[in-house]
Amino acid sequence: ADMAEKRGLPEDLQEKGAKRPRTERWPDECTVFVTGDLHHTSEAEIREAFSKYGTVQNVTSWHNIPRKGAEYSFVNFLEPGAAAAVAGLKRVPVGRVVVKVRPKLPPRKPRGRQPPLWDLPPVDEHPPGDELLPHLLGDALGLDAQVGRLCKLVCLSEESKRARAEYCSRLCGLLRQFFPACSLDLFGSSVNGYGARGCDLDLFLDFGLGDSDGTQANSPSDDQVPLPSVAELLAAGPDAAAEVLKELPPRHRLRFVCKALMNRLAPIKVCCFISARVPIVKLHDPRFGLSCDINCTSRLSLVNTRLLQLYNAADPRVRPLVVFVRTWMRSHFLLTGRGNTLTSYAASMLVVCWLQRCARPPVLPTPEQMMARHAESGGETCEVEGRECGYIVKGEPCKVPTENRQTLAELVRGFFDFCASLNFDTHVVCLRTAELVERGVFYKELRKTPEWKHFRDGPMVIQDPLNLGHNVAASASLELAQKLAASCALAAEDMAGGPVGVADLLQAPLAKRLVERSVGSDVHRARIRMSGPELVHYPSALVWAREVRLRRPCRQLRRPHGEHRRWTAFFTFMRTLSRMARS
């Protein structure tokens, strides 16, 4: 009992399993919160010390760690004024120690599921799985009919597009509480006609503050700029909030957008700010199954989306061809959205380049031809981020008749032949003119332009048609470039052998493409022969080569992130074949 009194513990709490009886709840304005070095103080000493400032009704101590004294205490006064006066002192001596004092905060609200700010139907439906595609496409006759049906199966429906536009408008209304003149525009797969069900929602945020939204090279780092309080700006009103936020650089306004969405758009699963070349806010709303990417610095993305829309309207074969190629690349893990793979935009522009240059005759005009035609007709000019884009923003759809009468199946086979023959080691794809330029000549000309310092080199170089300092395939690895050529060569060989369906092209893994096993004098080698590149297996290397074999071990090659088990099974199969050859 003496030890319990010395430590400030009641006797009944010394028994195992005993619980402190519920005490009467005192008003928060009459209570102060006491913390600090309370391990060697008792409730009697705390009562005596605080009695100098007013009448103490009760002292409640909490003991989270047994036998180490109180962790914190609540002191209840009779008068609210006494509690406010003590809280203003912040530090009060209690015996031989000095404790910290602050007002007691009201209890937190339970963290249950908050009601949504608006009610919307589910935005997207999940696309059919790979195992269902043969059954859904099997009764369609011909590759052209199957590709048309594939577009209806995997692309966004009209209801999904309307729901996404409605979600964007509601999100813009929420942001107008801080930026009254802001606008939120959709771009990317959601509106260019190629979006698959479940694709991300790409949004461009224009703050409407009358200043440039470009990135500032000399802007301070993220942790050096304090952000204003969301609650204070909401209380001040939209106009006052805009005046405060106008003083922040654009990238830090986007940081505030992330903070405001976390505060106002609860419950959301993920909302984070990613500082990169194009800073974005990533947002995932589980109520609608949407993942959003919001940026405020890449206005040129809206023009790129408009360019793809013009190409869709130019010829009815463009959209199904792009959708099929993107679906085919996903099934072969060439386009995964992460890691060292192609982006959806790069895959789309690769198809457009084939339709502009390599098809005979061309199906689509190049941006250079569109610009010349727009200038001859006296069209309006419009600059976006210092680049002339009037032929896209102010121009009309490409109503240039083409003499190309190839079927969709012929265009698909031609695209596979085109990609299989591409040599990214020596050439660069220029989308502005749809030309294949030698790397040495390309970099010699690029060094004469200011875009040179922003250009990222890589195993695959595909120059953006508008932003000439941007390589849309900069994320691709060397192994991906080799894998793309090998997969396209196999697909072209399949189509040359006879009629094939969409499901055959989408579901045939590369491991099933073994057409020849040759074991000669060199028993350490097994080869797969194919038209174009050849796949060679050695005990120490497994690489794709076009003219010369790379002598780099496979373990040193970077594989794309998220590689599927089916591709790993292929490597295991080839190693087994090598052991069989040696035996």
PDB file of C-alpha atoms in Angstrom, residues 112-367:
ATOM      1  CA  GLY A 112     -16.078   5.242 -39.490  1.00  0.00           C
ATOM      2  CA  ARG A 113     -16.941   5.303 -43.174  1.00  0.00           C
ATOM      3  CA  GLN A 114     -17.938   8.844 -44.027  1.00  0.00           C
ATOM      4  CA  PRO A 115     -20.776   9.464 -46.470  1.00  0.00           C
ATOM      5  CA  PRO A 116     -19.590  10.382 -49.985  1.00  0.00           C
ATOM      6  CA  LEU A 117     -19.781  13.961 -51.203  1.00  0.00           C
ATOM      7  CA  TRP A 118     -21.946  12.803 -54.115  1.00  0.00           C
ATOM      8  CA  ASP A 119     -23.672   9.673 -55.327  1.00  0.00           C
ATOM      9  CA  LEU A 120     -22.668   8.244 -58.691  1.00  0.00           C
ATOM     10  CA  PRO A 121     -23.127   4.822 -60.259  1.00  0.00           C
ATOM     11  CA  PRO A 122     -20.039   2.616 -60.706  1.00  0.00           C
ATOM     12  CA  VAL A 123     -17.796   4.294 -63.241  1.00  0.00           C
ATOM     13  CA  ASP A 124     -16.356   1.236 -65.002  1.00  0.00           C
ATOM     14  CA  GLU A 125     -17.060  -2.405 -65.617  1.00  0.00           C
ATOM     15  CA  HIS A 126     -14.191  -4.852 -65.572  1.00  0.00           C
ATOM     16  CA  PRO A 127     -13.043  -6.066 -69.003  1.00  0.00           C
ATOM     17  CA  PRO A 128     -13.428  -9.758 -69.808  1.00  0.00           C
ATOM     18  CA  GLY A 129     -10.559 -12.009 -68.818  1.00  0.00           C
ATOM     19  CA  ASP A 130      -8.193 -13.667 -71.261  1.00  0.00           C
ATOM     20  CA  GLU A 131      -9.873 -17.012 -70.725  1.00  0.00           C
ATOM     21  CA  LEU A 132     -13.230 -15.628 -71.935  1.00  0.00           C
ATOM     22  CA  LEU A 133     -11.995 -13.966 -75.123  1.00  0.00           C
ATOM     23  CA  PRO A 134     -12.013 -17.116 -77.290  1.00  0.00           C
ATOM     24  CA  HIS A 135     -15.652 -17.779 -76.373  1.00  0.00           C
ATOM     25  CA  LEU A 136     -16.660 -14.155 -76.956  1.00  0.00           C
ATOM     26  CA  LEU A 137     -14.831 -13.828 -80.273  1.00  0.00           C
ATOM     27  CA  GLY A 138     -15.137 -17.354 -81.627  1.00  0.00           C
ATOM     28  CA  ASP A 139     -18.407 -16.913 -83.538  1.00  0.00           C
ATOM     29  CA  ALA A 140     -17.182 -13.801 -85.395  1.00  0.00           C
ATOM     30  CA  LEU A 141     -16.002 -14.584 -88.924  1.00  0.00           C
ATOM     31  CA  GLY A 142     -12.728 -13.064 -90.063  1.00  0.00           C
ATOM     32  CA  LEU A 143     -10.111 -10.994 -88.272  1.00  0.00           C
ATOM     33  CA  ASP A 144     -11.827  -7.711 -89.197  1.00  0.00           C
ATOM     34  CA  ALA A 145     -15.087  -8.723 -87.514  1.00  0.00           C
ATOM     35  CA  GLN A 146     -13.269 -10.067 -84.462  1.00  0.00           C
ATOM     36  CA  VAL A 147     -11.259  -6.864 -84.016  1.00  0.00           C
ATOM     37  CA  GLY A 148     -14.483  -4.842 -84.198  1.00  0.00           C
ATOM     38  CA  ARG A 149     -16.017  -7.024 -81.523  1.00  0.00           C
ATOM     39  CA  LEU A 150     -12.860  -6.751 -79.432  1.00  0.00           C
ATOM     40  CA  CYS A 151     -13.252  -2.954 -79.375  1.00  0.00           C
ATOM     41  CA  LYS A 152     -16.742  -3.294 -77.944  1.00  0.00           C
ATOM     42  CA  LEU A 153     -15.555  -5.764 -75.293  1.00  0.00           C
ATOM     43  CA  VAL A 154     -12.499  -3.968 -73.930  1.00  0.00           C
ATOM     44  CA  CYS A 155     -13.155  -0.263 -74.625  1.00  0.00           C
ATOM     45  CA  LEU A 156     -15.034   2.159 -72.411  1.00  0.00           C
ATOM     46  CA  SER A 157     -18.782   2.213 -72.940  1.00  0.00           C
ATOM     47  CA  GLU A 158     -20.722   5.428 -73.424  1.00  0.00           C
ATOM     48  CA  GLU A 159     -22.156   5.128 -69.902  1.00  0.00           C
ATOM     49  CA  SER A 160     -18.622   4.861 -68.483  1.00  0.00           C
ATOM     50  CA  LYS A 161     -17.494   7.915 -70.438  1.00  0.00           C
ATOM     51  CA  ARG A 162     -20.441   9.961 -69.138  1.00  0.00           C
ATOM     52  CA  ALA A 163     -19.781   8.780 -65.568  1.00  0.00           C
ATOM     53  CA  ARG A 164     -16.108   9.761 -65.850  1.00  0.00           C
ATOM     54  CA  ALA A 165     -17.043  13.202 -67.175  1.00  0.00           C
ATOM     55  CA  GLU A 166     -19.512  13.619 -64.308  1.00  0.00           C
ATOM     56  CA  TYR A 167     -16.880  12.605 -61.757  1.00  0.00           C
ATOM     57  CA  CYS A 168     -14.478  15.137 -63.290  1.00  0.00           C
ATOM     58  CA  SER A 169     -17.062  17.947 -63.052  1.00  0.00           C
ATOM     59  CA  ARG A 170     -17.860  17.108 -59.413  1.00  0.00           C
ATOM     60  CA  LEU A 171     -14.165  17.053 -58.572  1.00  0.00           C
ATOM     61  CA  CYS A 172     -13.746  20.434 -60.254  1.00  0.00           C
ATOM     62  CA  GLY A 173     -16.617  21.817 -58.167  1.00  0.00           C
ATOM     63  CA  LEU A 174     -14.814  20.694 -55.018  1.00  0.00           C
ATOM     64  CA  LEU A 175     -11.589  22.423 -56.083  1.00  0.00           C
ATOM     65  CA  ARG A 176     -13.436  25.657 -56.867  1.00  0.00           C
ATOM     66  CA  GLN A 177     -13.824  26.168 -53.136  1.00  0.00           C
ATOM     67  CA  PHE A 178     -10.149  27.189 -53.284  1.00  0.00           C
ATOM     68  CA  PHE A 179      -9.660  28.169 -56.961  1.00  0.00           C
ATOM     69  CA  PRO A 180     -12.913  29.834 -58.145  1.00  0.00           C
ATOM     70  CA  ALA A 181     -11.850  30.073 -61.814  1.00  0.00           C
ATOM     71  CA  CYS A 182     -10.185  26.681 -62.134  1.00  0.00           C
ATOM     72  CA  SER A 183     -11.001  24.093 -64.797  1.00  0.00           C
ATOM     73  CA  LEU A 184     -10.352  20.359 -64.891  1.00  0.00           C
ATOM     74  CA  ASP A 185     -10.002  18.799 -68.355  1.00  0.00           C
ATOM     75  CA  LEU A 186      -9.902  15.137 -69.324  1.00  0.00           C
ATOM     76  CA  PHE A 187      -7.141  13.862 -71.586  1.00  0.00           C
ATOM     77  CA  GLY A 188      -5.532  10.562 -72.440  1.00  0.00           C
ATOM     78  CA  SER A 189      -7.245   7.204 -72.856  1.00  0.00           C
ATOM     79  CA  SER A 190     -10.539   8.310 -71.327  1.00  0.00           C
ATOM     80  CA  VAL A 191     -11.342  10.615 -74.257  1.00  0.00           C
ATOM     81  CA  ASN A 192      -9.049   9.701 -77.184  1.00  0.00           C
ATOM     82  CA  GLY A 193     -11.133   6.634 -78.086  1.00  0.00           C
ATOM     83  CA  TYR A 194      -8.637   3.922 -77.091  1.00  0.00           C
ATOM     84  CA  GLY A 195      -9.356   3.653 -73.367  1.00  0.00           C
ATOM     85  CA  ALA A 196      -9.848   0.167 -71.927  1.00  0.00           C
ATOM     86  CA  ARG A 197     -12.233  -0.473 -69.086  1.00  0.00           C
ATOM     87  CA  GLY A 198     -10.587   0.330 -65.793  1.00  0.00           C
ATOM     88  CA  CYS A 199      -7.961   2.670 -67.255  1.00  0.00           C
ATOM     89  CA  ASP A 200      -6.707   5.607 -65.222  1.00  0.00           C
ATOM     90  CA  LEU A 201      -8.390   8.999 -65.346  1.00  0.00           C
ATOM     91  CA  ASP A 202      -5.899  11.613 -66.580  1.00  0.00           C
ATOM     92  CA  LEU A 203      -6.812  15.193 -65.628  1.00  0.00           C
ATOM     93  CA  PHE A 204      -5.220  18.561 -66.352  1.00  0.00           C
ATOM     94  CA  LEU A 205      -5.852  21.261 -63.761  1.00  0.00           C
ATOM     95  CA  ASP A 206      -5.832  24.898 -64.848  1.00  0.00           C
ATOM     96  CA  PHE A 207      -5.872  27.034 -61.692  1.00  0.00           C
ATOM     97  CA  GLY A 208      -7.309  30.027 -63.547  1.00  0.00           C
ATOM     98  CA  LEU A 209      -5.078  32.505 -61.711  1.00  0.00           C
ATOM     99  CA  GLY A 210      -3.777  34.224 -64.833  1.00  0.00           C
ATOM    100  CA  ASP A 211      -0.142  33.156 -64.477  1.00  0.00           C
ATOM    101  CA  SER A 212       1.970  30.510 -66.170  1.00  0.00           C
ATOM    102  CA  ASP A 213       1.410  26.963 -65.036  1.00  0.00           C
ATOM    103  CA  GLY A 214       4.848  25.763 -66.137  1.00  0.00           C
ATOM    104  CA  THR A 215       7.371  24.312 -63.794  1.00  0.00           C
ATOM    105  CA  GLN A 216       9.850  26.713 -62.222  1.00  0.00           C
ATOM    106  CA  ALA A 217      13.446  25.568 -62.174  1.00  0.00           C
ATOM    107  CA  ASN A 218      14.374  27.822 -59.267  1.00  0.00           C
ATOM    108  CA  SER A 219      11.334  27.053 -57.117  1.00  0.00           C
ATOM    109  CA  PRO A 220      12.204  25.883 -53.584  1.00  0.00           C
ATOM    110  CA  SER A 221      11.977  22.236 -52.629  1.00  0.00           C
ATOM    111  CA  ASP A 222       8.730  20.749 -51.361  1.00  0.00           C
ATOM    112  CA  ASP A 223       9.692  20.711 -47.690  1.00  0.00           C
ATOM    113  CA  GLN A 224      10.758  24.386 -47.691  1.00  0.00           C
ATOM    114  CA  VAL A 225       7.353  25.853 -48.597  1.00  0.00           C
ATOM    115  CA  PRO A 226       4.708  25.622 -45.837  1.00  0.00           C
ATOM    116  CA  LEU A 227       1.173  25.040 -47.069  1.00  0.00           C
ATOM    117  CA  PRO A 228      -1.785  27.027 -45.704  1.00  0.00           C
ATOM    118  CA  SER A 229      -4.481  25.374 -43.617  1.00  0.00           C
ATOM    119  CA  VAL A 230      -7.414  23.886 -45.523  1.00  0.00           C
ATOM    120  CA  ALA A 231      -9.887  24.779 -42.766  1.00  0.00           C
ATOM    121  CA  GLU A 232      -8.751  28.416 -42.623  1.00  0.00           C
ATOM    122  CA  LEU A 233      -9.058  28.852 -46.405  1.00  0.00           C
ATOM    123  CA  LEU A 234     -12.517  27.279 -46.393  1.00  0.00           C
ATOM    124  CA  ALA A 235     -13.595  29.708 -43.682  1.00  0.00           C
ATOM    125  CA  ALA A 236     -12.096  32.672 -45.569  1.00  0.00           C
ATOM    126  CA  GLY A 237     -14.012  31.962 -48.803  1.00  0.00           C
ATOM    127  CA  PRO A 238     -12.994  31.124 -52.391  1.00  0.00           C
ATOM    128  CA  ASP A 239     -11.779  34.608 -53.385  1.00  0.00           C
ATOM    129  CA  ALA A 240      -9.600  35.052 -50.301  1.00  0.00           C
ATOM    130  CA  ALA A 241      -8.265  31.497 -50.695  1.00  0.00           C
ATOM    131  CA  ALA A 242      -7.306  32.195 -54.321  1.00  0.00           C
ATOM    132  CA  GLU A 243      -5.357  35.302 -53.284  1.00  0.00           C
ATOM    133  CA  VAL A 244      -3.400  33.278 -50.718  1.00  0.00           C
ATOM    134  CA  LEU A 245      -2.712  30.348 -53.060  1.00  0.00           C
ATOM    135  CA  LYS A 246      -1.699  32.644 -55.923  1.00  0.00           C
ATOM    136  CA  GLU A 247       1.540  33.381 -54.053  1.00  0.00           C
ATOM    137  CA  LEU A 248       2.568  29.703 -54.249  1.00  0.00           C
ATOM    138  CA  PRO A 249       4.435  28.268 -57.268  1.00  0.00           C
ATOM    139  CA  PRO A 250       2.312  25.918 -59.414  1.00  0.00           C
ATOM    140  CA  ARG A 251       3.943  22.715 -58.139  1.00  0.00           C
ATOM    141  CA  HIS A 252       3.222  23.743 -54.533  1.00  0.00           C
ATOM    142  CA  ARG A 253      -0.367  24.596 -55.427  1.00  0.00           C
ATOM    143  CA  LEU A 254      -0.603  21.012 -56.598  1.00  0.00           C
ATOM    144  CA  ARG A 255       0.736  19.910 -53.208  1.00  0.00           C
ATOM    145  CA  PHE A 256      -2.071  21.903 -51.619  1.00  0.00           C
ATOM    146  CA  VAL A 257      -4.576  20.194 -53.953  1.00  0.00           C
ATOM    147  CA  CYS A 258      -3.357  16.851 -52.600  1.00  0.00           C
ATOM    148  CA  LYS A 259      -3.802  18.119 -49.035  1.00  0.00           C
ATOM    149  CA  ALA A 260      -7.286  19.474 -49.782  1.00  0.00           C
ATOM    150  CA  LEU A 261      -8.445  16.260 -51.447  1.00  0.00           C
ATOM    151  CA  MET A 262      -7.275  14.189 -48.493  1.00  0.00           C
ATOM    152  CA  ASN A 263      -9.274  16.516 -46.251  1.00  0.00           C
ATOM    153  CA  ARG A 264     -12.433  16.907 -48.341  1.00  0.00           C
ATOM    154  CA  LEU A 265     -12.718  13.743 -50.438  1.00  0.00           C
ATOM    155  CA  ALA A 266     -12.711  11.188 -47.630  1.00  0.00           C
ATOM    156  CA  PRO A 267     -12.732   8.268 -47.653  1.00  0.00           C
ATOM    157  CA  ILE A 268     -10.063   7.787 -50.318  1.00  0.00           C
ATOM    158  CA  LYS A 269      -7.558   4.975 -50.335  1.00  0.00           C
ATOM    159  CA  VAL A 270      -4.515   6.748 -51.794  1.00  0.00           C
ATOM    160  CA  CYS A 271      -3.786  10.419 -52.387  1.00  0.00           C
ATOM    161  CA  CYS A 272      -0.155  11.407 -52.771  1.00  0.00           C
ATOM    162  CA  PHE A 273       1.981  14.026 -54.502  1.00  0.00           C
ATOM    163  CA  ILE A 274       4.712  12.706 -56.806  1.00  0.00           C
ATOM    164  CA  SER A 275       7.501  15.152 -57.592  1.00  0.00           C
ATOM    165  CA  ALA A 276       8.840  14.365 -61.078  1.00  0.00           C
ATOM    166  CA  ARG A 277       9.482  16.013 -64.448  1.00  0.00           C
ATOM    167  CA  VAL A 278       5.712  16.419 -64.618  1.00  0.00           C
ATOM    168  CA  PRO A 279       4.531  16.558 -60.973  1.00  0.00           C
ATOM    169  CA  ILE A 280       1.211  14.805 -60.426  1.00  0.00           C
ATOM    170  CA  VAL A 281      -1.269  14.001 -57.685  1.00  0.00           C
ATOM    171  CA  LYS A 282      -2.236  10.322 -57.679  1.00  0.00           C
ATOM    172  CA  LEU A 283      -5.687   9.631 -56.314  1.00  0.00           C
ATOM    173  CA  HIS A 284      -7.573   6.352 -55.905  1.00  0.00           C
ATOM    174  CA  ASP A 285     -11.255   6.483 -55.008  1.00  0.00           C
ATOM    175  CA  PRO A 286     -12.450   2.988 -54.010  1.00  0.00           C
ATOM    176  CA  ARG A 287     -16.125   3.981 -54.116  1.00  0.00           C
ATOM    177  CA  PHE A 288     -16.005   4.283 -57.903  1.00  0.00           C
ATOM    178  CA  GLY A 289     -12.954   2.129 -58.634  1.00  0.00           C
ATOM    179  CA  LEU A 290     -11.121   5.085 -60.178  1.00  0.00           C
ATOM    180  CA  SER A 291      -7.432   5.953 -60.185  1.00  0.00           C
ATOM    181  CA  CYS A 292      -6.768   9.576 -61.174  1.00  0.00           C
ATOM    182  CA  ASP A 293      -3.587  11.396 -62.165  1.00  0.00           C
ATOM    183  CA  ILE A 294      -3.868  15.180 -61.842  1.00  0.00           C
ATOM    184  CA  ASN A 295      -1.181  17.466 -63.269  1.00  0.00           C
ATOM    185  CA  CYS A 296      -0.981  21.210 -63.820  1.00  0.00           C
ATOM    186  CA  THR A 297       2.164  21.589 -65.937  1.00  0.00           C
ATOM    187  CA  SER A 298       1.662  19.485 -69.079  1.00  0.00           C
ATOM    188  CA  ARG A 299      -0.896  21.432 -71.108  1.00  0.00           C
ATOM    189  CA  LEU A 300       0.570  19.854 -74.243  1.00  0.00           C
ATOM    190  CA  SER A 301      -1.071  16.566 -73.218  1.00  0.00           C
ATOM    191  CA  LEU A 302      -4.446  18.049 -74.179  1.00  0.00           C
ATOM    192  CA  VAL A 303      -3.103  18.770 -77.673  1.00  0.00           C
ATOM    193  CA  ASN A 304      -1.731  15.230 -78.038  1.00  0.00           C
ATOM    194  CA  THR A 305      -5.168  13.873 -77.158  1.00  0.00           C
ATOM    195  CA  ARG A 306      -6.787  16.168 -79.706  1.00  0.00           C
ATOM    196  CA  LEU A 307      -4.334  14.931 -82.375  1.00  0.00           C
ATOM    197  CA  LEU A 308      -5.339  11.306 -81.757  1.00  0.00           C
ATOM    198  CA  GLN A 309      -9.004  12.290 -81.945  1.00  0.00           C
ATOM    199  CA  LEU A 310      -8.384  13.878 -85.355  1.00  0.00           C
ATOM    200  CA  TYR A 311      -6.726  10.689 -86.570  1.00  0.00           C
ATOM    201  CA  ASN A 312      -9.677   8.606 -85.347  1.00  0.00           C
ATOM    202  CA  ALA A 313     -12.060  10.751 -87.369  1.00  0.00           C
ATOM    203  CA  ALA A 314      -9.868  10.539 -90.483  1.00  0.00           C
ATOM    204  CA  ASP A 315     -10.287   6.810 -91.177  1.00  0.00           C
ATOM    205  CA  PRO A 316     -12.558   4.160 -89.580  1.00  0.00           C
ATOM    206  CA  ARG A 317      -9.702   1.609 -89.523  1.00  0.00           C
ATOM    207  CA  VAL A 318      -7.486   3.645 -87.174  1.00  0.00           C
ATOM    208  CA  ARG A 319      -9.311   3.081 -83.887  1.00  0.00           C
ATOM    209  CA  PRO A 320      -9.796  -0.721 -84.138  1.00  0.00           C
ATOM    210  CA  LEU A 321      -6.187  -1.154 -85.258  1.00  0.00           C
ATOM    211  CA  VAL A 322      -4.799   0.851 -82.314  1.00  0.00           C
ATOM    212  CA  VAL A 323      -7.092  -0.913 -79.814  1.00  0.00           C
ATOM    213  CA  PHE A 324      -6.047  -4.334 -81.101  1.00  0.00           C
ATOM    214  CA  VAL A 325      -2.311  -3.524 -81.009  1.00  0.00           C
ATOM    215  CA  ARG A 326      -2.539  -2.155 -77.477  1.00  0.00           C
ATOM    216  CA  THR A 327      -4.478  -5.241 -76.332  1.00  0.00           C
ATOM    217  CA  TRP A 328      -1.958  -7.513 -78.059  1.00  0.00           C
ATOM    218  CA  MET A 329       0.960  -5.726 -76.365  1.00  0.00           C
ATOM    219  CA  ARG A 330      -0.711  -6.102 -72.969  1.00  0.00           C
ATOM    220  CA  SER A 331      -1.219  -9.842 -73.492  1.00  0.00           C
ATOM    221  CA  HIS A 332       2.498 -10.202 -74.324  1.00  0.00           C
ATOM    222  CA  PHE A 333       3.555  -7.957 -71.394  1.00  0.00           C
ATOM    223  CA  LEU A 334       5.034  -5.302 -73.641  1.00  0.00           C
ATOM    224  CA  LEU A 335       2.658  -2.701 -72.223  1.00  0.00           C
ATOM    225  CA  THR A 336       1.971  -2.995 -68.505  1.00  0.00           C
ATOM    226  CA  GLY A 337       1.771   0.629 -67.326  1.00  0.00           C
ATOM    227  CA  ARG A 338       4.757   0.232 -64.986  1.00  0.00           C
ATOM    228  CA  GLY A 339       8.378  -0.784 -65.077  1.00  0.00           C
ATOM    229  CA  ASN A 340      10.562  -0.792 -68.173  1.00  0.00           C
ATOM    230  CA  THR A 341       7.752  -1.237 -70.702  1.00  0.00           C
ATOM    231  CA  LEU A 342       6.036   0.929 -73.284  1.00  0.00           C
ATOM    232  CA  THR A 343       3.317   3.414 -72.413  1.00  0.00           C
ATOM    233  CA  SER A 344      -0.115   3.356 -74.027  1.00  0.00           C
ATOM    234  CA  TYR A 345       0.660   6.632 -75.796  1.00  0.00           C
ATOM    235  CA  ALA A 346       3.908   5.232 -77.256  1.00  0.00           C
ATOM    236  CA  ALA A 347       2.091   2.147 -78.559  1.00  0.00           C
ATOM    237  CA  SER A 348      -0.604   4.316 -80.162  1.00  0.00           C
ATOM    238  CA  MET A 349       1.903   6.595 -81.855  1.00  0.00           C
ATOM    239  CA  LEU A 350       3.871   3.616 -83.161  1.00  0.00           C
ATOM    240  CA  VAL A 351       0.707   2.442 -84.967  1.00  0.00           C
ATOM    241  CA  VAL A 352       0.060   5.964 -86.259  1.00  0.00           C
ATOM    242  CA  CYS A 353       3.621   6.147 -87.611  1.00  0.00           C
ATOM    243  CA  TRP A 354       3.063   2.896 -89.530  1.00  0.00           C
ATOM    244  CA  LEU A 355      -0.162   4.260 -91.033  1.00  0.00           C
ATOM    245  CA  GLN A 356       1.546   7.521 -92.030  1.00  0.00           C
ATOM    246  CA  ARG A 357       4.743   6.315 -93.597  1.00  0.00           C
ATOM    247  CA  CYS A 358       5.058   2.628 -94.169  1.00  0.00           C
ATOM    248  CA  ALA A 359       1.603   1.746 -95.466  1.00  0.00           C
ATOM    249  CA  ARG A 360       1.406   2.015 -99.262  1.00  0.00           C
ATOM    250  CA  PRO A 361      -0.264   4.375 -99.911  1.00  0.00           C
ATOM    251  CA  PRO A 362      -0.341   6.142 -96.505  1.00  0.00           C
ATOM    252  CA  VAL A 363      -3.574   6.121 -94.539  1.00  0.00           C
ATOM    253  CA  LEU A 364      -2.937   9.222 -92.388  1.00  0.00           C
ATOM    254  CA  PRO A 365      -1.139  12.537 -92.966  1.00  0.00           C
ATOM    255  CA  THR A 366       1.869  13.475 -90.853  1.00  0.00           C
ATOM    256  CA  PRO A 367       1.753  16.462 -88.459  1.00  0.00           C
TER     257      PRO A 367
END
